[in-house]
C-alpha positions as a printed NumPy array, in Angstrom:
array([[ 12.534,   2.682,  -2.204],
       [ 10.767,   4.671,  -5.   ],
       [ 13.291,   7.079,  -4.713],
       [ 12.665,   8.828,  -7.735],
       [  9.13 ,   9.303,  -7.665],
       [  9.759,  10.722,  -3.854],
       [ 12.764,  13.273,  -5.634],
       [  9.83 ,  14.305,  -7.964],
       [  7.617,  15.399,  -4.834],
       [ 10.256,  17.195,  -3.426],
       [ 10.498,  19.379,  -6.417],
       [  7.014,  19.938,  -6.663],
       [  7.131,  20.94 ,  -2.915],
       [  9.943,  22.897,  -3.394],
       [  7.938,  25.054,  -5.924],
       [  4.525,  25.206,  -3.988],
       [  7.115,  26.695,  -1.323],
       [  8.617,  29.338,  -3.694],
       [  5.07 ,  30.204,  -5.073],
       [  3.541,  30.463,  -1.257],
       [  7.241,  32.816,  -0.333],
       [  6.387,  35.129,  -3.052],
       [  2.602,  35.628,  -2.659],
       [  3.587,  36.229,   1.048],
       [  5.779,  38.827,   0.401],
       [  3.147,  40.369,  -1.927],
       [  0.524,  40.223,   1.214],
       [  2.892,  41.267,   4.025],
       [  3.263,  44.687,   1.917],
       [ -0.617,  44.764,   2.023],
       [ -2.012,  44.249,   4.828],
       [ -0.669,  43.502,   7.937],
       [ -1.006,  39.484,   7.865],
       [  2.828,  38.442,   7.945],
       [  3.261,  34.66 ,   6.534],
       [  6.61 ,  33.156,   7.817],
       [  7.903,  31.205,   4.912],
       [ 11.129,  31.616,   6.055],
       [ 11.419,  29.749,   9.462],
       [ 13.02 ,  26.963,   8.202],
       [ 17.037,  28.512,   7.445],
       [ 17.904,  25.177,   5.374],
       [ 15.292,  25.52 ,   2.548],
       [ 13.94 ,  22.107,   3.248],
       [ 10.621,  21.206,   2.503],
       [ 10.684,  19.962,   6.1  ],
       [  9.622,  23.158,   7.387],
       [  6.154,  23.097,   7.001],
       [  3.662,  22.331,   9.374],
       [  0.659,  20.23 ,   8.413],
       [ -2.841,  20.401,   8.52 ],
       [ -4.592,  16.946,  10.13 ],
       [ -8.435,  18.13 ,   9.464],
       [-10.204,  14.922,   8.958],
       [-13.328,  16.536,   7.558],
       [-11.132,  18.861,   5.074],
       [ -7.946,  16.922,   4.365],
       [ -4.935,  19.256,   1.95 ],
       [ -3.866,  17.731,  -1.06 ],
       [  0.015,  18.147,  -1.209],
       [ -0.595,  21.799,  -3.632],
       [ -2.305,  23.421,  -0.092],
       [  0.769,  22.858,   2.4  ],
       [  0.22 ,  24.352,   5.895],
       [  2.766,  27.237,   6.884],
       [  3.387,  29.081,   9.952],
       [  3.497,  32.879,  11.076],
       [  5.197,  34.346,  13.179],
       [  2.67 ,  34.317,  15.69 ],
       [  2.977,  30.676,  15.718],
       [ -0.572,  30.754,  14.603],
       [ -0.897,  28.049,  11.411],
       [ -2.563,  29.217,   7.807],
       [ -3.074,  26.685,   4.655],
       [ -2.059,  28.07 ,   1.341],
       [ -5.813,  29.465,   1.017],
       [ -5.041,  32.177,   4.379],
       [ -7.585,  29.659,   6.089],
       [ -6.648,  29.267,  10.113],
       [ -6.053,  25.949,  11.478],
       [ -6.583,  24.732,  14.838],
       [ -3.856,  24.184,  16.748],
       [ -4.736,  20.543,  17.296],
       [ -4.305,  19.98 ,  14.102],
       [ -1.811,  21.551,  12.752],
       [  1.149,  19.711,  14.831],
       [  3.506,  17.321,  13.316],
       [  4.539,  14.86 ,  15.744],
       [  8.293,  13.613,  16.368],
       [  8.108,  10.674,  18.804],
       [ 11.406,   9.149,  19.919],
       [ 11.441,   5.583,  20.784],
       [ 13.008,   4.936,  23.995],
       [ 14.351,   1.133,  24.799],
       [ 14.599,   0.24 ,  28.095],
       [ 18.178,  -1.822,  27.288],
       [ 19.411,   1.87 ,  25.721],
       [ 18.403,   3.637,  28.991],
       [ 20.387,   1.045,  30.934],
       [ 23.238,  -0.314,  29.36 ],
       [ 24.473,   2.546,  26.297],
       [ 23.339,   4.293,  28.716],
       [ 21.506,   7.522,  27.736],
       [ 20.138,   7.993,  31.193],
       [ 17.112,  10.027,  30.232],
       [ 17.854,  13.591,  31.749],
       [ 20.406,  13.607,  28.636],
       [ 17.963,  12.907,  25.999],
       [ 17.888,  15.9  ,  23.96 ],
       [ 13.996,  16.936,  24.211],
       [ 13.891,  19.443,  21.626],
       [ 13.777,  16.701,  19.216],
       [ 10.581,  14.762,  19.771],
       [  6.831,  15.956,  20.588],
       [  6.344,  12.547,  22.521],
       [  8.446,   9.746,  23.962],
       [  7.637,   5.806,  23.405],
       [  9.285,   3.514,  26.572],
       [ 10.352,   0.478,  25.149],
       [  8.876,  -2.245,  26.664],
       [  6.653,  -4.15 ,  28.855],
       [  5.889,  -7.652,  27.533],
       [  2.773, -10.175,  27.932],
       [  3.846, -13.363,  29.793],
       [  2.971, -16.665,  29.082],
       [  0.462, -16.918,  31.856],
       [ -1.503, -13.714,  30.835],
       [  0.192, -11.045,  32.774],
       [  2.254,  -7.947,  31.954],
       [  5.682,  -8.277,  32.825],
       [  8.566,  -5.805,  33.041],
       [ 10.104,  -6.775,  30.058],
       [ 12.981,  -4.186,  29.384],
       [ 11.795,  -1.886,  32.108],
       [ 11.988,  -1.718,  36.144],
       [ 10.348,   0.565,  38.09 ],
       [ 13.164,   2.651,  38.696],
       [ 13.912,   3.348,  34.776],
       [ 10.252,   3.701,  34.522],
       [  9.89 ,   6.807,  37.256],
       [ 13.097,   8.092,  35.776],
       [ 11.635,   8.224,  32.095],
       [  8.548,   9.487,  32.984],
       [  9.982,  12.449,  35.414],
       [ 12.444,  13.662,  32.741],
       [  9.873,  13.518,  29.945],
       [  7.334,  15.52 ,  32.418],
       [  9.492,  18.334,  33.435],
       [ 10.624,  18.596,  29.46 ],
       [  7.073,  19.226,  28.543],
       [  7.464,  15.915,  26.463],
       [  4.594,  12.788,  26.909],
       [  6.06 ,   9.445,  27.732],
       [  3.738,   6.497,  26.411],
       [  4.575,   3.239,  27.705],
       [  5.21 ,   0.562,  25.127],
       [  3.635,  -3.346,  25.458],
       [  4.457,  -5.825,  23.412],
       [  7.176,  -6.301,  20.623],
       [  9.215,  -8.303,  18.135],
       [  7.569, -12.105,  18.845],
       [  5.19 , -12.047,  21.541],
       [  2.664, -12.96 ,  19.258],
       [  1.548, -16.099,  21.245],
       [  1.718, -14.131,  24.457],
       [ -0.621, -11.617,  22.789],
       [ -2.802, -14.663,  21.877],
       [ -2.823, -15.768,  25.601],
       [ -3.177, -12.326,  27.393],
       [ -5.745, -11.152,  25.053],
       [ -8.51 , -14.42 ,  25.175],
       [-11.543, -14.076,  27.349],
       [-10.038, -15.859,  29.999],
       [ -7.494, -13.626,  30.971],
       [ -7.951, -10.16 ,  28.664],
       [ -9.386,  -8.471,  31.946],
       [ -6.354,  -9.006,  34.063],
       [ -4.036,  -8.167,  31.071],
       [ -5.814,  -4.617,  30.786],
       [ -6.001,  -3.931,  34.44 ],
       [ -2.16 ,  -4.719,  34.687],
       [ -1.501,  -2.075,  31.999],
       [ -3.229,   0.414,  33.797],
       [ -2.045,  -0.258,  36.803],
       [  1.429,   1.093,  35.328],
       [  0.   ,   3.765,  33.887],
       [ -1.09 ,   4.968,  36.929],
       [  1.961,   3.882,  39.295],
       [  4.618,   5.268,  36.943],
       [  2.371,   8.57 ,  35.371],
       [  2.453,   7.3  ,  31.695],
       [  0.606,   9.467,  29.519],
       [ -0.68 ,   6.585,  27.58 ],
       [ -0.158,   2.821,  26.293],
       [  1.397,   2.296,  22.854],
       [  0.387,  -1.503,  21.877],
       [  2.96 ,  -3.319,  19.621],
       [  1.165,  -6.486,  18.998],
       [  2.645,  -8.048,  16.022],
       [  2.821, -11.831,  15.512],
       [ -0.297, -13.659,  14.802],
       [ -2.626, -11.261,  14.389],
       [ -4.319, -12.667,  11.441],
       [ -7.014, -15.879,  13.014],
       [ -7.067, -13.663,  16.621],
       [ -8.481, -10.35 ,  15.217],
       [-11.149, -10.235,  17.47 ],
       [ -9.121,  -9.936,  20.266],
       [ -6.688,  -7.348,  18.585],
       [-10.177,  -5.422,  18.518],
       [-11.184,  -6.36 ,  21.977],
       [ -8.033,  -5.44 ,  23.866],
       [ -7.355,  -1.969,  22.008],
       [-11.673,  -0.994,  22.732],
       [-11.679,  -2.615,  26.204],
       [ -8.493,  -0.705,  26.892],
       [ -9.362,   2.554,  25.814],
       [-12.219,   2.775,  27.765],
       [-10.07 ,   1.501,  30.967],
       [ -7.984,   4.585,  30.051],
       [-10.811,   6.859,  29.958],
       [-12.232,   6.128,  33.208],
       [ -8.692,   7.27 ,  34.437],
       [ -8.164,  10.575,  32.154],
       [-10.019,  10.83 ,  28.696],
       [ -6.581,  12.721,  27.732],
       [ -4.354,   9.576,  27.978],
       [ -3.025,   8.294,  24.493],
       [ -3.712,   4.83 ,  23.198],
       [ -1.434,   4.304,  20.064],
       [ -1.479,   1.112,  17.579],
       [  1.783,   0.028,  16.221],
       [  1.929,  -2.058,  12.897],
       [  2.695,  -3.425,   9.682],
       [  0.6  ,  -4.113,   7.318],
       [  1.746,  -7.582,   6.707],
       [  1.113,  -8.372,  10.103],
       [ -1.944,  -6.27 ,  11.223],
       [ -4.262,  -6.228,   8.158],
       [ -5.48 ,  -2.675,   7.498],
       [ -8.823,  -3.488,   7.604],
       [ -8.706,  -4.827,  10.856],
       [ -6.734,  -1.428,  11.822],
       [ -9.337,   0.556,   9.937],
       [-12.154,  -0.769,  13.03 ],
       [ -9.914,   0.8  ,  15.627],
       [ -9.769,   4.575,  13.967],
       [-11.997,   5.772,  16.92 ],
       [-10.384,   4.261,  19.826],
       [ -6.876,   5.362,  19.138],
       [ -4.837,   8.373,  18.741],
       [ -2.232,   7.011,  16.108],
       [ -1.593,   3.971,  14.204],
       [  2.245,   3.869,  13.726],
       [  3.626,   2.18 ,  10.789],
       [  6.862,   0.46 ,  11.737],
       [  8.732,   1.107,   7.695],
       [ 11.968,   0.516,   9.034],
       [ 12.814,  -1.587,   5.959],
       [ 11.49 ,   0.495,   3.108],
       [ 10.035,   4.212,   2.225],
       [  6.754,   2.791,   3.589],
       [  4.644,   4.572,   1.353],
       [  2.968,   1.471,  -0.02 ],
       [  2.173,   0.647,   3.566],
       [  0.446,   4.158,   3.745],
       [ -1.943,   3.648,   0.866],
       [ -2.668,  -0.034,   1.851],
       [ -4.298,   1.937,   5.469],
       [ -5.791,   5.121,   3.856],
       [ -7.423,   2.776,   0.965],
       [ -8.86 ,   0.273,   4.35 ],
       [-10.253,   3.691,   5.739],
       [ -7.426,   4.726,   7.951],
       [ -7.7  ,   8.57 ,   8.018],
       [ -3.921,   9.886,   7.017],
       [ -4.316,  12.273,   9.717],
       [ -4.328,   9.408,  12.371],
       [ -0.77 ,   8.328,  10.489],
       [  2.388,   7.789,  11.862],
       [  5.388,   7.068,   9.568],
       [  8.27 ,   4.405,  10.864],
       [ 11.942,   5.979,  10.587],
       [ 15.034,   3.36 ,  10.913],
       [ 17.972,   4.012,  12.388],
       [ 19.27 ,   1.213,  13.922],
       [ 22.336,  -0.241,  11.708],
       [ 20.627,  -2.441,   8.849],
       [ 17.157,  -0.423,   8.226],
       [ 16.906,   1.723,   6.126],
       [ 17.397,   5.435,   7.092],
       [ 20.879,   6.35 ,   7.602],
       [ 21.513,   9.681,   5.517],
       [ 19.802,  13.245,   5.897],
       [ 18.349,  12.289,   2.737],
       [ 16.538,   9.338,   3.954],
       [ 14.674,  11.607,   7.119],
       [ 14.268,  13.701,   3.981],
       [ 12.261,  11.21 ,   1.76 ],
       [ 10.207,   9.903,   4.611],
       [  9.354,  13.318,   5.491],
       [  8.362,  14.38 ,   2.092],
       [  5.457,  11.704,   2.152],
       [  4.364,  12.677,   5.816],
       [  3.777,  16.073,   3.438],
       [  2.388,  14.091,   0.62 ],
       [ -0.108,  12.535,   2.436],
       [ -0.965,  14.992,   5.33 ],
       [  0.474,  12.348,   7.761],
       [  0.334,  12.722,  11.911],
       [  4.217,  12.644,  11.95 ],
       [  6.909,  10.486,  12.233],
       [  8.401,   8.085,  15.118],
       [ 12.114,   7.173,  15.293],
       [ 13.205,   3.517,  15.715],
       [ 15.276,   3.925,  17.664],
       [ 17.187,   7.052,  19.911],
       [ 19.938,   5.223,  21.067],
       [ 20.94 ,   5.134,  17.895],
       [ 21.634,   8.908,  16.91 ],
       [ 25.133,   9.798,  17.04 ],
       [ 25.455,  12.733,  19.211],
       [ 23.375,  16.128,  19.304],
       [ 24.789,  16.96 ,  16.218],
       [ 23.63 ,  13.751,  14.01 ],
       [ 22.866,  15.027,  10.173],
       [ 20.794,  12.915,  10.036],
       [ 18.476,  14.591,  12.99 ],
       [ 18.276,  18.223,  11.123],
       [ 15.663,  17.626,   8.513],
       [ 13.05 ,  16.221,  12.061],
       [ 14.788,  19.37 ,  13.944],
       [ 13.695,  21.494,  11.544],
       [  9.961,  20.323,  11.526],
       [  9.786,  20.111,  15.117],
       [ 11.247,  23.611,  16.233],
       [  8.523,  24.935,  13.254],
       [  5.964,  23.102,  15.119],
       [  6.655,  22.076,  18.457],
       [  4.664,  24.821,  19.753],
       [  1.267,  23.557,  18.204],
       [  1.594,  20.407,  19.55 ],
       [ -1.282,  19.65 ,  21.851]])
C-alpha cells in the first residue's frame, strides 16, 4: 500500500475542509445559505459527500459538502442532484454467514450500508444457476429485512472459481437458459438486481463476458428498468478494456482490492474509459486482507474522495465485530452524511 502518498491526500483534504469551514462561516453570516461543514463530529475527511457527474467530474480541490437541508453543494455553491451526490456503502452478505455465524438478517445493522450484496448463486456445470450458498428460505428472509430497512438487496452469481462454469453457462448453447434462470430469482425472491462475479477465465471468453452482462440487462429491463446490474472484478482477471464496453449496461463495476489499497486497479479502469463515477472500491475484512484498522477504511476512503468514486463495498459483514467495530466509524460517518441522497 502507498501509504504515504494516501497520508499526503489526507492532509490536503484535511485543508480543502478547513478552507471550505471557514468560507462557510463567512457566507452563513451573509446570506442565508447555511453550509454544514460540521456534520461529521470526528473531523474525518470521511464526511463528505461526493459528486458522481459524469459530464462535470470534481477534481479532489472541489469536494462535495452537505447542508443542513440535506441538499448537496460543490465547493463552487453549485447544487448537485441528488442522484449523484450519494456515496454508496454496500455490505456483502454470504449466504454461509446468514446460516451458520449466524447473523440472521433482521440483526444486520442497516444504518451501515446503502445496498446489500447476497452472497451467492453459482453456474453449474450443465449451464444452470444453482443455489449455491443460498435456499429459498434465506433468500425471502434477506430480501424482506433489506425491504422494510429501506436497504436494496442484489443477488450475487458467481464467485471464487467458477470460471469454467461461467465458460459453460455463458456459450450460445446455453447463455439463454442461464439468463432466464437469473431472472427467474429475481423475480421469485424480489431482488433488486443481479451482481455478476465472474472471475476465472475471462481472458479467451470475452465475448461472452459481454454477451451475458448486455443480454442480461435488457432481460432486467423488460422486468423494471430500475433493477441494478453490477460487475464485480479485478483487473487481473477482467481486463479493463473489456469492462470499459459494459459502462452503459451496468450500474457499478466493483473492484474486489481486498489485497491492496487498490488504487492502481482504479487508474488501470478510468485510463480503459471506466467513468470513476461508475466505481466501486473493494474493502477487506475477512482475517488475511488487508483492512483491519480504522485507518485502513480511512485510506480506502480517502481515494473514493480522490477520485470521485461511486463508494465502497465491504468484503465481508460477517466479519465486523459487533455494532461498535472501529473499524466501521470512518463508513458510518459517510453514510449517516449521505444516506439520505441515496437514490
Amino acid at each position: 500500500m502507498r501509504v504515504d502518498r494516501i497520508n499526503k491526500g489526507m492532509n490536503k483534504l484535511f485543508t480543502v475542509f478547513l478552507f471550505i469551514f471557514m468560507a462557510g462561516v463567512f457566507l452563513s453570516a451573509c446570506s442565508d445559505t447555511t453550509l454544514n461543514q460540521d456534520s461529521n463530529p470526528t473531523g474525518q475527511d470521511s464526511g463528505a459527500a461526493l459528486s458522481q457527474d459524469n459530464d462535470n467530474t470534481m477534481n479532489q480541490d472541489n469536494v462535495t459538502s452537505l447542508s443542513q437541508d440535506g441538499s448537496a453543494q460543490n465547493s463552487g455553491g453549485e447544487m448537485l442532484s441528488a442522484k449523484n451526490s450519494c456515496v454508496w456503502s454496500i455490505g456483502s452478505y454470504p449466504g454461509w454467514v446468514q446460516e451458520y455465524q449466524p447473523l440472521p438478517p433482521d440483526e444486520i445493522d442497516y444504518s451501515l450500508w446503502t445496498h446489500i450484496l447476497h452472497f451467492a448463486m453459482y453456474p453449474t456445470s450443465d449451464g444452470r444457476l444453482g443455489n449455491g450458498e443460498i435456499f429459498d428460505a434465506g433468500a425471502d428472509a434477506a430480501v424482506a429485512a433489506g425491504h422494510a430497512a429501506g436497504v436494496p438487496v442484489v443477488l450475487v452469481v458467481g464467485g471464487e472459481d467458477y470460471g469454467n462454469e461461467f465458460v459453460i453457462a455463458t456459450d450460445d448453447a446455453h447463455r439463454s437458459q442461464f439468463i432466464t434462470d437469473i431472472v427467474d430469482r429475481v423475480k421469485r425472491h424480489g431482488y433488486d438486481g443481479i451482481s455478476v462475479d465472474w472471475e476465472e477465465r475471462v481472458p479467451g471468453h470475452e465475448d461472452q463476458l459481454i454477451a451475458l452482462v448486455r443480454e442480461l440487462r435488457t432481460a432486467l429491463d423488460k422486468i423494471n428498468s430500475d433493477l441494478l446490474l453490477l460487475i464485480d472484478v479485478v483487473s487481473g482477471l477482467v481486463p479493463p478494456p473489456v469492462v470499459a464496453q459494459l459502462v452503459d449496461d451496468v450500474d457499478t463495476i466493483n473492484i474486489m482490492s481486498y489485497w491492496d489499497d487498490g488504487e492502481d486497479q482504479v487508474e488501470d479502469y478510468i485510463a480503459a474509459g471506466v467513468p470513476a463515477s461508475k466505481i466501486v472500491l473493494g474493502v477487506g475484512l475477512s482475517p488475511g486482507l488487508v483492512d483491519q484498522t480504522p485507518e485502513d477504511i480511512e485510506n480506502k476512503i480517502a481515494i473514493v474522495i480522490k477520485h470521485d468514486l461511486r463508494g465502497l463495498e465491504i468484503w465481508t459483514m460477517g466479519n465486523i465485530i459487533g455494532p461498535d467495530d472501529p473499524r466501521m466509524q470512518p463508513l458510518r460517518d459517510v453514510v449517516a452524511n449521505t444516506a439520505q441522497l441515496c437514490s
